[in-house]
Phi, psi and omega in degrees: 000126174223132172247151182288324191231143182248122181239134170211149191271151176281278187301132184084339183234270178310308196286140177266330168243178187301332192243345204208143160293143179280175173296321177303313171312305185296322182293297203293326183285327176310313171326307208247358192292332189271351174240332173247115184301119171258121182253100167293130191225121185208167181269004179288171171272182190286317183288354163266010172250322186300326173287341177275324174303316191295319178313331184256359181061049189235018184300346184286340196270145169307171174217148177247114176265165180031055171054034185109341186284345179230122162237147193233132163250089201055247184260356176268138180272139172261319163217144170209115175241117210246155181283131165320133189281324178299326185279332178298312185289327166297335181289321174297327178289315168313309181298294183321325172290342189252001176069018172283133187254163192248148170245122187237127192248133169222120183053233175263014178258131182233137182233121174228173190273326196206142172279124167234180180294301185326309183286331178286325168298314177294330175289332171286309176304312185255000169068043174220144184241136189277175166270129161268128178184165188290155183286313162331307177280349172294302188299317179298325183263333160300311174314310173305312181288342188073009176249169169207184196271139181291320174215149173249130172251128181263120175228115186235225189245169165291325167304302192279338170283320177303318181296306188299315218277300192299345180288306190291317166308322191285313183286314191234016197273350170293320191230002179221153168281126176230134177214145155280085175295352161208189166311320208246356185240136169237121171259125185256140188217173162290135185295340189285347196251151175201175169302307173305311177297330184304300176305311163323317176290345178262004185279142184199176173057030157096356187276150189227180179310323189294338181279341186267132177256133185208136196237130184206186183225333186236199188291319175300003176249000193299307198297310177307303183290328170300330187250357164288161170310319189213116186248124188250129171267134169284169186288337176268002177292161180299139186305328174287320169299315182299331178306329190251337179289144180287329166224147171250124168251190188295166178304166181292320177296333177257012168083032186312312183289316180285001169282311175310302178301318186295324179268345193235338190266151180216000000 
């Protein structure tokens, strides 16, 4: 089996721990990286991906950040799609009523209001550190700079997320991607982008989606796996993801992607 392009999600897929790839994964990527383009595809911010690129020896390849809202090729921006700042302000107002905090992301900037256990986890897992300041201050400053969020992370409890999610869906489902990455977190991204749309942007030299093999575990990976030439789910993936995958490999903690590469890719 040979594919010209390998696209992989990070958290819960390529990463064997919460923050790193295994030596086995590095060895298998090293074996195929001269004949296969390796593209990391994630909801993460750039600096939480570039250290993994370095570990894998693929710094020369593009990266797809924020589920496709930002595509970078080295220092060059290939695509940058942000959420309308008015929507960011409206979401902030709705979340604030329920005591839900926002993480705001733009390029390599990350802003949160306060240091919490959730923020500390994110720092540990993604090797990035946020700036601490009031969300209203970030919104004012962004308005002056004419920029906005590539991603919003809403951090609440299961109860508050259960209350807010349907309200957000009712108001914004036409214009924004909203998904729950777990019981307490809601992630928000521009509607016009996805991991799949980003991969399509990077196809060139006559390559098509048939030349792509992709790996994933979560709802935001479904489209990518479905429309790639070959879609592989890790065994810890959501049932809906496994249902559409052509193959299921071992769990991420058992280096499932590396095992698949070793057994099937040359």
